[in-house]
Short mmCIF file of C-alpha atoms in Angstrom, two decimals:
data_model
loop_
_atom_site.label_atom_id
_atom_site.label_comp_id
_atom_site.label_asym_id
_atom_site.label_seq_id
_atom_site.Cartn_x
_atom_site.Cartn_y
_atom_site.Cartn_z
CA MET A 1 11.51 35.69 -21.20
CA SER A 2 8.29 33.67 -21.35
CA GLN A 3 10.35 30.40 -21.22
CA ASN A 4 11.92 31.55 -17.93
CA VAL A 5 8.66 32.30 -16.46
CA GLN A 6 7.27 28.97 -17.34
CA VAL A 7 10.23 27.33 -15.85
CA GLU A 8 9.84 29.21 -12.75
CA ASN A 9 6.18 28.34 -12.50
CA LYS A 10 6.95 24.71 -12.90
CA LYS A 11 9.45 24.91 -10.10
CA PHE A 12 6.91 26.32 -7.69
CA SER A 13 4.02 24.27 -8.76
CA LYS A 14 5.97 20.95 -8.00
CA VAL A 15 4.63 19.13 -4.92
CA PRO A 16 7.10 19.04 -2.05
CA HIS A 17 8.77 15.87 -1.02
CA THR A 18 6.63 13.58 1.32
CA TYR A 19 9.17 14.29 4.17
CA VAL A 20 9.01 18.05 3.62
CA ILE A 21 5.09 17.76 3.96
CA LEU A 22 5.30 15.87 7.18
CA PHE A 23 7.83 18.04 8.79
CA SER A 24 5.97 21.08 7.68
CA VAL A 25 2.83 19.57 9.42
CA ILE A 26 5.08 18.91 12.59
CA ILE A 27 6.00 22.50 12.64
CA ILE A 28 2.56 23.69 12.13
CA MET A 29 1.42 21.46 14.98
CA SER A 30 3.87 22.73 17.21
CA ILE A 31 2.92 26.26 16.57
CA LEU A 32 -0.81 25.23 17.19
CA THR A 33 0.13 24.00 20.65
CA TYR A 34 0.57 27.82 21.45
CA ILE A 35 -2.73 28.74 19.86
CA VAL A 36 -5.19 25.81 20.50
CA PRO A 37 -6.39 25.28 24.02
CA ALA A 38 -5.07 22.08 25.54
CA GLY A 39 -7.65 19.56 26.34
CA THR A 40 -8.14 15.84 26.61
CA TYR A 41 -10.67 13.01 26.67
CA ASP A 42 -10.73 10.38 29.26
CA ARG A 43 -9.93 6.78 27.75
CA VAL A 44 -11.43 3.72 29.00
CA GLU A 45 -11.10 0.12 28.21
CA ASP A 46 -14.04 -1.49 26.36
CA PRO A 47 -14.71 -4.58 28.21
CA ALA A 48 -16.21 -6.41 25.25
CA THR A 49 -13.25 -5.83 22.99
CA GLY A 50 -10.25 -4.94 25.31
CA ARG A 51 -9.81 -1.80 22.95
CA THR A 52 -8.92 1.58 24.56
CA VAL A 53 -11.68 3.96 23.38
CA VAL A 54 -12.69 7.51 24.04
CA ASP A 55 -15.21 8.46 26.34
CA PRO A 56 -17.22 11.15 24.13
CA ALA A 57 -18.68 12.91 27.29
CA SER A 58 -15.38 13.50 29.11
CA PHE A 59 -13.58 16.23 27.14
CA HIS A 60 -12.12 18.93 29.46
CA LEU A 61 -9.53 21.75 29.19
CA VAL A 62 -6.07 21.24 30.83
CA ASP A 63 -2.90 23.32 31.57
CA PRO A 64 -1.18 24.25 28.27
CA SER A 65 1.97 22.35 27.17
CA PRO A 66 3.62 24.38 24.28
CA ILE A 67 6.14 22.60 22.22
CA GLY A 68 9.57 24.27 22.10
CA PRO A 69 11.95 24.27 19.23
CA PHE A 70 14.26 21.49 20.68
CA ASP A 71 10.99 19.46 21.48
CA LEU A 72 10.05 19.77 17.84
CA MET A 73 13.31 18.29 16.69
CA GLN A 74 13.00 15.48 19.35
CA SER A 75 9.58 14.61 18.02
CA ILE A 76 11.07 12.67 14.90
CA PRO A 77 13.46 10.40 17.00
CA ASN A 78 10.55 9.90 19.41
CA GLY A 79 8.18 9.19 16.66
CA MET A 80 10.73 6.58 15.25
CA SER A 81 11.03 4.90 18.51
CA ALA A 82 7.22 4.85 19.23
CA ALA A 83 6.74 3.35 15.72
CA SER A 84 9.81 1.09 15.68
CA GLY A 85 7.66 -2.08 15.72
CA ILE A 86 5.79 -1.18 12.53
CA ILE A 87 9.07 0.14 10.88
CA PHE A 88 10.89 -2.96 11.38
CA PHE A 89 7.86 -5.11 10.38
CA ILE A 90 7.89 -3.24 7.17
CA PHE A 91 11.63 -3.84 6.50
CA ILE A 92 11.23 -7.60 7.32
CA VAL A 93 8.23 -8.05 4.89
CA GLY A 94 10.23 -6.10 2.14
CA GLY A 95 13.05 -8.21 2.60
CA ALA A 96 11.35 -11.40 2.47
CA PHE A 97 9.37 -10.66 -0.53
CA GLN A 98 12.47 -9.75 -2.42
CA MET A 99 14.17 -13.00 -1.54
CA ILE A 100 11.11 -14.75 -3.20
CA ALA A 101 11.09 -12.53 -6.02
CA SER A 102 14.73 -13.09 -6.81
CA THR A 103 14.14 -16.95 -7.42
CA GLY A 104 12.36 -16.06 -10.68
CA ALA A 105 9.51 -18.30 -9.51
CA ILE A 106 6.99 -15.48 -9.85
CA GLU A 107 8.16 -14.43 -13.49
CA ALA A 108 8.17 -18.06 -14.65
CA GLY A 109 4.97 -18.97 -13.21
CA ILE A 110 3.15 -15.79 -15.15
CA SER A 111 4.97 -16.75 -18.34
CA LYS A 112 3.79 -20.22 -17.89
CA ILE A 113 0.16 -19.07 -17.47
CA ALA A 114 0.47 -16.81 -20.59
CA LEU A 115 1.89 -19.66 -22.75
CA SER A 116 -0.96 -22.08 -21.70
CA LEU A 117 -3.60 -19.38 -22.67
CA LYS A 118 -2.26 -19.37 -26.42
CA GLY A 119 -5.63 -19.58 -28.31
CA LYS A 120 -7.62 -18.51 -25.30
CA GLU A 121 -6.58 -15.02 -25.22
CA LYS A 122 -9.62 -13.51 -23.72
CA PHE A 123 -8.83 -15.34 -20.46
CA MET A 124 -5.60 -13.78 -20.02
CA ILE A 125 -6.95 -10.37 -18.69
CA PRO A 126 -9.14 -11.55 -15.88
CA ILE A 127 -6.53 -14.19 -14.90
CA PHE A 128 -3.64 -11.80 -14.51
CA MET A 129 -5.87 -9.23 -12.85
CA VAL A 130 -6.82 -11.74 -10.26
CA ILE A 131 -3.20 -12.82 -9.71
CA PHE A 132 -1.89 -9.27 -9.31
CA SER A 133 -4.85 -8.15 -7.25
CA ILE A 134 -3.98 -10.78 -4.79
CA GLY A 135 -0.39 -9.41 -4.75
CA GLY A 136 -1.71 -6.03 -4.08
CA GLY A 137 -4.13 -7.14 -1.50
CA THR A 138 -1.69 -9.22 0.64
CA PHE A 139 1.83 -7.96 0.38
CA GLY A 140 1.14 -4.35 -0.92
CA MET A 141 2.29 -5.08 -4.46
CA ALA A 142 2.32 -1.42 -6.26
CA GLU A 143 5.68 -0.11 -7.65
CA GLU A 144 6.89 -3.78 -7.84
CA THR A 145 4.63 -4.30 -10.75
CA ILE A 146 7.02 -2.27 -12.82
CA VAL A 147 9.12 -5.46 -13.07
CA PHE A 148 6.20 -7.41 -14.58
CA VAL A 149 5.04 -4.72 -16.98
CA PRO A 150 7.45 -5.47 -19.84
CA ILE A 151 6.50 -9.06 -19.50
CA GLY A 152 2.72 -8.07 -19.63
CA ILE A 153 3.38 -5.79 -22.67
CA ALA A 154 5.35 -8.67 -24.67
CA LEU A 155 2.55 -11.14 -23.90
CA ALA A 156 -0.30 -9.02 -24.61
CA ARG A 157 1.31 -8.13 -28.32
CA ALA A 158 2.01 -11.74 -28.70
CA LEU A 159 -1.66 -12.48 -28.22
CA GLY A 160 -2.90 -9.84 -30.57
CA TYR A 161 -3.35 -6.83 -27.99
CA ASP A 162 -1.25 -3.69 -27.53
CA ALA A 163 0.93 -2.19 -24.72
CA ILE A 164 -1.99 -0.56 -23.02
CA VAL A 165 -3.69 -3.96 -22.27
CA GLY A 166 -0.35 -5.59 -21.06
CA THR A 167 0.15 -2.46 -18.87
CA ALA A 168 -3.38 -2.43 -17.59
CA MET A 169 -3.95 -6.02 -16.65
CA ILE A 170 -0.88 -5.90 -14.46
CA THR A 171 -0.99 -2.41 -12.76
CA LEU A 172 -4.75 -2.17 -12.50
CA GLY A 173 -5.02 -5.69 -11.07
CA ALA A 174 -2.41 -4.69 -8.48
CA ALA A 175 -4.10 -1.29 -7.82
CA VAL A 176 -7.42 -2.92 -7.24
CA GLY A 177 -6.01 -5.29 -4.69
CA PHE A 178 -4.04 -2.61 -2.95
CA SER A 179 -7.13 -0.41 -2.77
CA SER A 180 -9.11 -3.25 -1.21
CA GLY A 181 -6.29 -4.06 1.06
CA PHE A 182 -8.18 -7.33 2.30
CA MET A 183 -4.79 -8.55 3.89
CA ASN A 184 -2.42 -5.88 3.30
CA PRO A 185 -0.13 -5.59 6.29
CA PHE A 186 1.46 -2.29 5.26
CA THR A 187 -1.84 -0.44 5.12
CA VAL A 188 -4.81 -2.22 6.89
CA GLY A 189 -2.37 -3.99 9.37
CA VAL A 190 -0.51 -0.54 10.27
CA ALA A 191 -3.92 1.19 10.56
CA GLN A 192 -5.84 -1.52 12.60
CA GLY A 193 -2.70 -1.84 14.92
CA ILE A 194 -2.90 1.86 15.72
CA ALA A 195 -6.71 1.63 16.04
CA GLU A 196 -6.40 -1.43 18.43
CA VAL A 197 -9.02 -3.50 16.57
CA PRO A 198 -8.40 -7.16 15.76
CA LEU A 199 -5.81 -7.56 12.90
CA PHE A 200 -7.51 -7.80 9.34
CA SER A 201 -11.01 -7.83 11.02
CA GLY A 202 -13.65 -6.51 8.34
CA ILE A 203 -12.09 -8.65 5.80
CA GLY A 204 -15.47 -9.80 4.32
CA LEU A 205 -16.38 -6.17 3.43
CA ARG A 206 -12.89 -5.73 1.75
CA LEU A 207 -13.19 -8.84 -0.17
CA VAL A 208 -16.60 -7.58 -1.63
CA VAL A 209 -15.02 -4.28 -2.50
CA LEU A 210 -12.16 -6.26 -4.29
CA VAL A 211 -14.73 -8.51 -6.33
CA VAL A 212 -16.81 -5.47 -7.37
CA MET A 213 -13.82 -3.37 -8.34
CA LEU A 214 -12.24 -6.22 -10.25
CA ILE A 215 -15.37 -7.06 -12.17
CA VAL A 216 -15.68 -3.43 -13.25
CA THR A 217 -12.01 -3.07 -14.12
CA MET A 218 -12.12 -6.52 -16.09
CA ILE A 219 -15.03 -5.46 -18.05
CA TYR A 220 -13.38 -1.96 -19.04
CA VAL A 221 -10.08 -3.41 -20.08
CA MET A 222 -11.43 -6.42 -21.90
CA ARG A 223 -13.89 -4.17 -24.02
CA TYR A 224 -11.05 -2.20 -24.99
CA ALA A 225 -8.74 -5.14 -25.67
CA ALA A 226 -11.55 -6.71 -27.89
CA LYS A 227 -11.68 -3.38 -30.05
CA VAL A 228 -7.77 -3.46 -30.31
CA GLN A 229 -7.71 -7.27 -31.17
CA GLU A 230 -10.27 -6.55 -33.89
CA ASN A 231 -8.51 -3.68 -35.48
CA MET A 232 -5.06 -2.36 -34.18
CA GLU A 233 -6.16 1.17 -35.45
CA ASN A 234 -8.43 1.27 -32.60
CA SER A 235 -5.44 1.25 -30.16
CA VAL A 236 -4.71 4.55 -28.39
CA VAL A 237 -1.06 3.84 -29.12
CA SER A 238 -1.43 2.52 -32.65
CA ASP A 239 1.57 4.40 -33.88
CA LEU A 240 3.71 2.91 -31.14
CA GLU A 241 2.50 -0.56 -32.05
CA ALA A 242 3.43 -0.02 -35.72
CA GLU A 243 6.90 0.89 -34.64
CA GLN A 244 7.33 -2.07 -32.33
CA LYS A 245 6.07 -4.66 -34.59
CA HIS A 246 9.39 -6.26 -34.76
CA LYS A 247 9.63 -6.80 -30.89
CA ILE A 248 6.70 -8.98 -30.59
CA MET A 249 7.67 -11.98 -28.36
CA ASP A 250 7.64 -15.60 -29.37
CA LEU A 251 5.67 -17.35 -26.63
CA ASN A 252 7.97 -20.32 -27.11
CA ASP A 253 10.85 -18.29 -25.69
CA VAL A 254 9.64 -17.54 -22.10
CA PRO A 255 11.37 -18.42 -18.77
CA ALA A 256 10.96 -22.02 -18.11
CA LEU A 257 8.85 -23.02 -14.97
CA GLU A 258 11.24 -25.63 -13.28
CA LYS A 259 10.78 -27.78 -10.27
CA GLN A 260 12.26 -25.30 -7.88
CA HIS A 261 9.74 -22.78 -9.00
CA TYR A 262 7.03 -24.93 -8.13
CA LEU A 263 8.38 -25.37 -4.74
CA VAL A 264 8.89 -21.56 -4.17
CA LEU A 265 5.33 -21.00 -5.37
CA ALA A 266 3.89 -23.65 -3.09
CA THR A 267 5.83 -22.04 -0.18
CA ILE A 268 4.03 -18.66 -0.75
CA VAL A 269 0.56 -20.44 -0.76
CA ILE A 270 1.32 -22.40 2.26
CA GLY A 271 2.87 -19.29 3.99
CA PHE A 272 -0.08 -17.12 3.39
CA GLY A 273 -2.43 -19.99 4.51
CA PHE A 274 -0.21 -20.23 7.81
CA ILE A 275 -0.43 -16.44 8.21
CA ILE A 276 -4.38 -16.39 7.70
CA TYR A 277 -4.72 -19.15 10.16
CA GLY A 278 -2.54 -17.59 12.70
CA VAL A 279 -4.27 -14.05 12.33
CA PHE A 280 -7.92 -15.58 12.68
CA ARG A 281 -7.08 -18.65 15.10
CA LEU A 282 -4.20 -17.66 16.99
CA ASP A 283 -4.63 -13.90 17.53
CA TRP A 284 -1.31 -13.17 15.82
CA TYR A 285 0.13 -9.78 15.58
CA ILE A 286 2.75 -7.90 13.89
CA THR A 287 5.79 -9.95 15.39
CA GLU A 288 4.21 -13.15 14.50
CA ILE A 289 3.26 -12.10 10.99
CA ALA A 290 6.65 -10.65 10.25
CA SER A 291 8.37 -13.82 11.57
CA ALA A 292 6.06 -15.91 9.14
CA PHE A 293 7.08 -13.72 6.18
CA LEU A 294 10.71 -14.00 7.12
CA ALA A 295 10.49 -17.78 7.25
CA MET A 296 8.62 -17.90 3.95
CA GLY A 297 11.48 -15.90 2.53
CA ILE A 298 14.18 -18.03 3.60
CA ILE A 299 12.48 -21.37 2.85
CA GLY A 300 11.30 -20.14 -0.49
CA GLY A 301 14.90 -18.77 -1.40
CA LEU A 302 16.70 -22.07 -0.19
CA LEU A 303 14.07 -24.08 -2.26
CA GLY A 304 14.78 -21.82 -5.04
CA LYS A 305 18.47 -22.86 -5.01
CA MET A 306 19.76 -19.65 -3.48
CA GLY A 307 22.81 -19.77 -1.16
CA PRO A 308 22.64 -18.27 2.40
CA SER A 309 24.91 -15.17 1.25
CA LYS A 310 22.72 -14.36 -1.74
CA LEU A 311 19.56 -14.58 0.44
CA ALA A 312 21.12 -12.18 2.88
CA LYS A 313 22.05 -9.69 -0.11
CA GLU A 314 18.52 -9.83 -1.40
CA PHE A 315 16.89 -9.43 2.08
CA VAL A 316 19.02 -6.24 2.31
CA GLU A 317 18.13 -5.22 -1.18
CA GLY A 318 14.39 -5.58 -0.32
CA ALA A 319 14.61 -3.84 2.89
CA ARG A 320 16.46 -0.90 0.95
CA GLY A 321 13.79 -0.62 -1.57
CA ILE A 322 11.18 0.14 1.09
CA VAL A 323 13.00 2.40 3.10
CA PHE A 324 11.00 5.42 1.87
CA GLY A 325 7.78 3.88 3.29
CA ALA A 326 9.21 2.53 6.47
CA LEU A 327 10.72 5.96 7.47
CA VAL A 328 7.65 7.67 6.59
CA VAL A 329 5.90 5.95 9.23
CA GLY A 330 8.37 7.23 11.73
CA VAL A 331 8.51 10.72 10.70
CA ALA A 332 4.41 10.68 10.42
CA ARG A 333 4.37 9.44 14.09
CA GLY A 334 6.40 12.59 14.95
CA ILE A 335 3.18 14.55 14.22
CA LEU A 336 1.14 12.49 16.91
CA VAL A 337 4.12 12.92 19.32
CA VAL A 338 3.87 16.73 19.09
CA MET A 339 0.13 16.76 19.27
CA GLN A 340 -0.02 14.48 22.33
CA ASP A 341 2.91 16.23 24.10
CA GLY A 342 1.32 19.73 23.30
CA MET A 343 -2.19 18.15 24.54
CA ILE A 344 -4.01 19.47 21.47
CA ILE A 345 -4.90 16.36 19.63
CA ASP A 346 -8.06 15.78 21.72
CA THR A 347 -9.14 19.51 21.26
CA LEU A 348 -8.97 19.17 17.55
CA ILE A 349 -10.82 15.78 17.82
CA ASN A 350 -13.44 17.67 19.95
CA GLY A 351 -13.66 20.26 17.21
CA LEU A 352 -14.09 17.84 14.27
CA ALA A 353 -16.67 15.88 16.16
CA SER A 354 -18.73 18.98 16.86
CA ALA A 355 -18.65 19.83 13.30
CA ILE A 356 -20.07 16.56 12.01
CA GLN A 357 -21.95 15.47 15.01
CA THR A 358 -25.31 17.02 13.37
CA LEU A 359 -24.62 14.80 10.19
CA PRO A 360 -25.86 11.20 9.89
CA SER A 361 -23.10 8.84 10.37
CA SER A 362 -23.04 7.61 6.95
CA ILE A 363 -22.59 11.10 5.55
CA ALA A 364 -19.91 11.76 8.21
CA VAL A 365 -17.94 8.66 7.23
CA VAL A 366 -17.99 9.54 3.66
CA GLY A 367 -16.34 13.04 4.56
CA MET A 368 -13.76 11.08 6.63
CA MET A 369 -13.14 9.22 3.40
CA ILE A 370 -12.71 12.36 1.31
CA VAL A 371 -10.18 13.77 3.73
CA GLN A 372 -8.09 10.52 3.27
CA VAL A 373 -8.28 10.94 -0.41
CA ILE A 374 -6.89 14.35 -0.28
CA ILE A 375 -4.16 13.29 2.16
CA ASN A 376 -3.43 10.47 -0.16
CA PHE A 377 -2.20 13.01 -2.95
CA PHE A 378 0.50 14.25 -0.43
CA ILE A 379 1.37 11.12 1.38
CA PRO A 380 1.50 8.42 -1.29
CA SER A 381 2.78 5.85 1.17
CA GLY A 382 -0.15 3.81 2.54
CA SER A 383 1.72 2.81 5.73
CA GLY A 384 2.87 6.44 6.20
CA GLN A 385 -0.65 7.66 5.56
CA ALA A 386 -2.07 5.31 8.19
CA ALA A 387 0.60 6.28 10.68
CA ALA A 388 -0.29 10.08 10.17
CA THR A 389 -4.02 9.85 10.11
CA MET A 390 -5.29 6.95 12.04
CA PRO A 391 -4.51 8.57 15.53
CA ILE A 392 -7.14 11.26 14.58
CA MET A 393 -9.47 9.07 12.68
CA THR A 394 -9.79 6.38 15.37
CA PRO A 395 -10.99 8.55 18.20
CA LEU A 396 -13.19 10.63 15.89
CA SER A 397 -14.85 7.33 14.77
CA ASP A 398 -15.25 6.34 18.52
CA ILE A 399 -17.03 9.74 19.29
#
């Protein structure tokens, strides 16, 4: 009987699917259009930046515009349509990255670095963390690290560490880069596009955040690694390591870094350099960046000795792997559609602004960050979270 109760509790305590949460929010917002007074701010163009900003002194009530059941259902396709540029951008970047990854150049490059570190084990952790932080901060490497974790574990064991070190230097490196998001098109790019600010502006601050987080994380992992190397009994998975002794990899048997791999890696470096130049010198936006990523994937794939049909197959595979995050953006935009059509978004912003206007701006911005942290628990997709919250956070910041 008690076991049945525990099973029931587990079922009810499970966090709902992200799409269920977003659609529930759409329903709640449609109900609020019958309760919350309709209101609006006047939007004006900032002559200095060309941005459309809120006039904080212009809020006024307007006639109500409640959202009916069929209007609610239309909000999702309308949201998909409104966010189509961002959705297809995510599909193209995901497909391009898969074309590059399928050449094996990234895996071979990492193995080559590990081999060259034989006898210099202490440098492996910071080097790998820097490499994967760049991946996390540029093309949003997160779940993709799963592919490299087995390699990291094998390399760590071969150099006298344990599975925790091998996992941490890859996943934490990518997480640090993703958190800083210094040039992440899926998070910062989407958010800044909605906020109408120059793409990747503020990169200096995000790079400082990246460096600080990297240093702290490196010290933490390296201290643990030194203890493990000194005595494997210090490992938190010492029992597992004893069982897996026979699986320690021979560093002389790793994927070879061949000529085509060098060409692919060079394509990645040149491609990102081209994107950085385009963003900061040529005012590139989503269309141009997506085109550069696509060119990078095609050129890298061809140089990696992949045929056109194989490239097309990998592109589709990469796009398929990122469907969840791409469609979350469209569903999340449905929330904005309901709030805009129901004329309540500005009323809610005015209420939030009134609540925090007596606080110093430094405290208010911390409160906004805490709200994002809470939302992150329910909406794990970075691009989906940006699409769901930036329409509120941007005018709130203006006010």
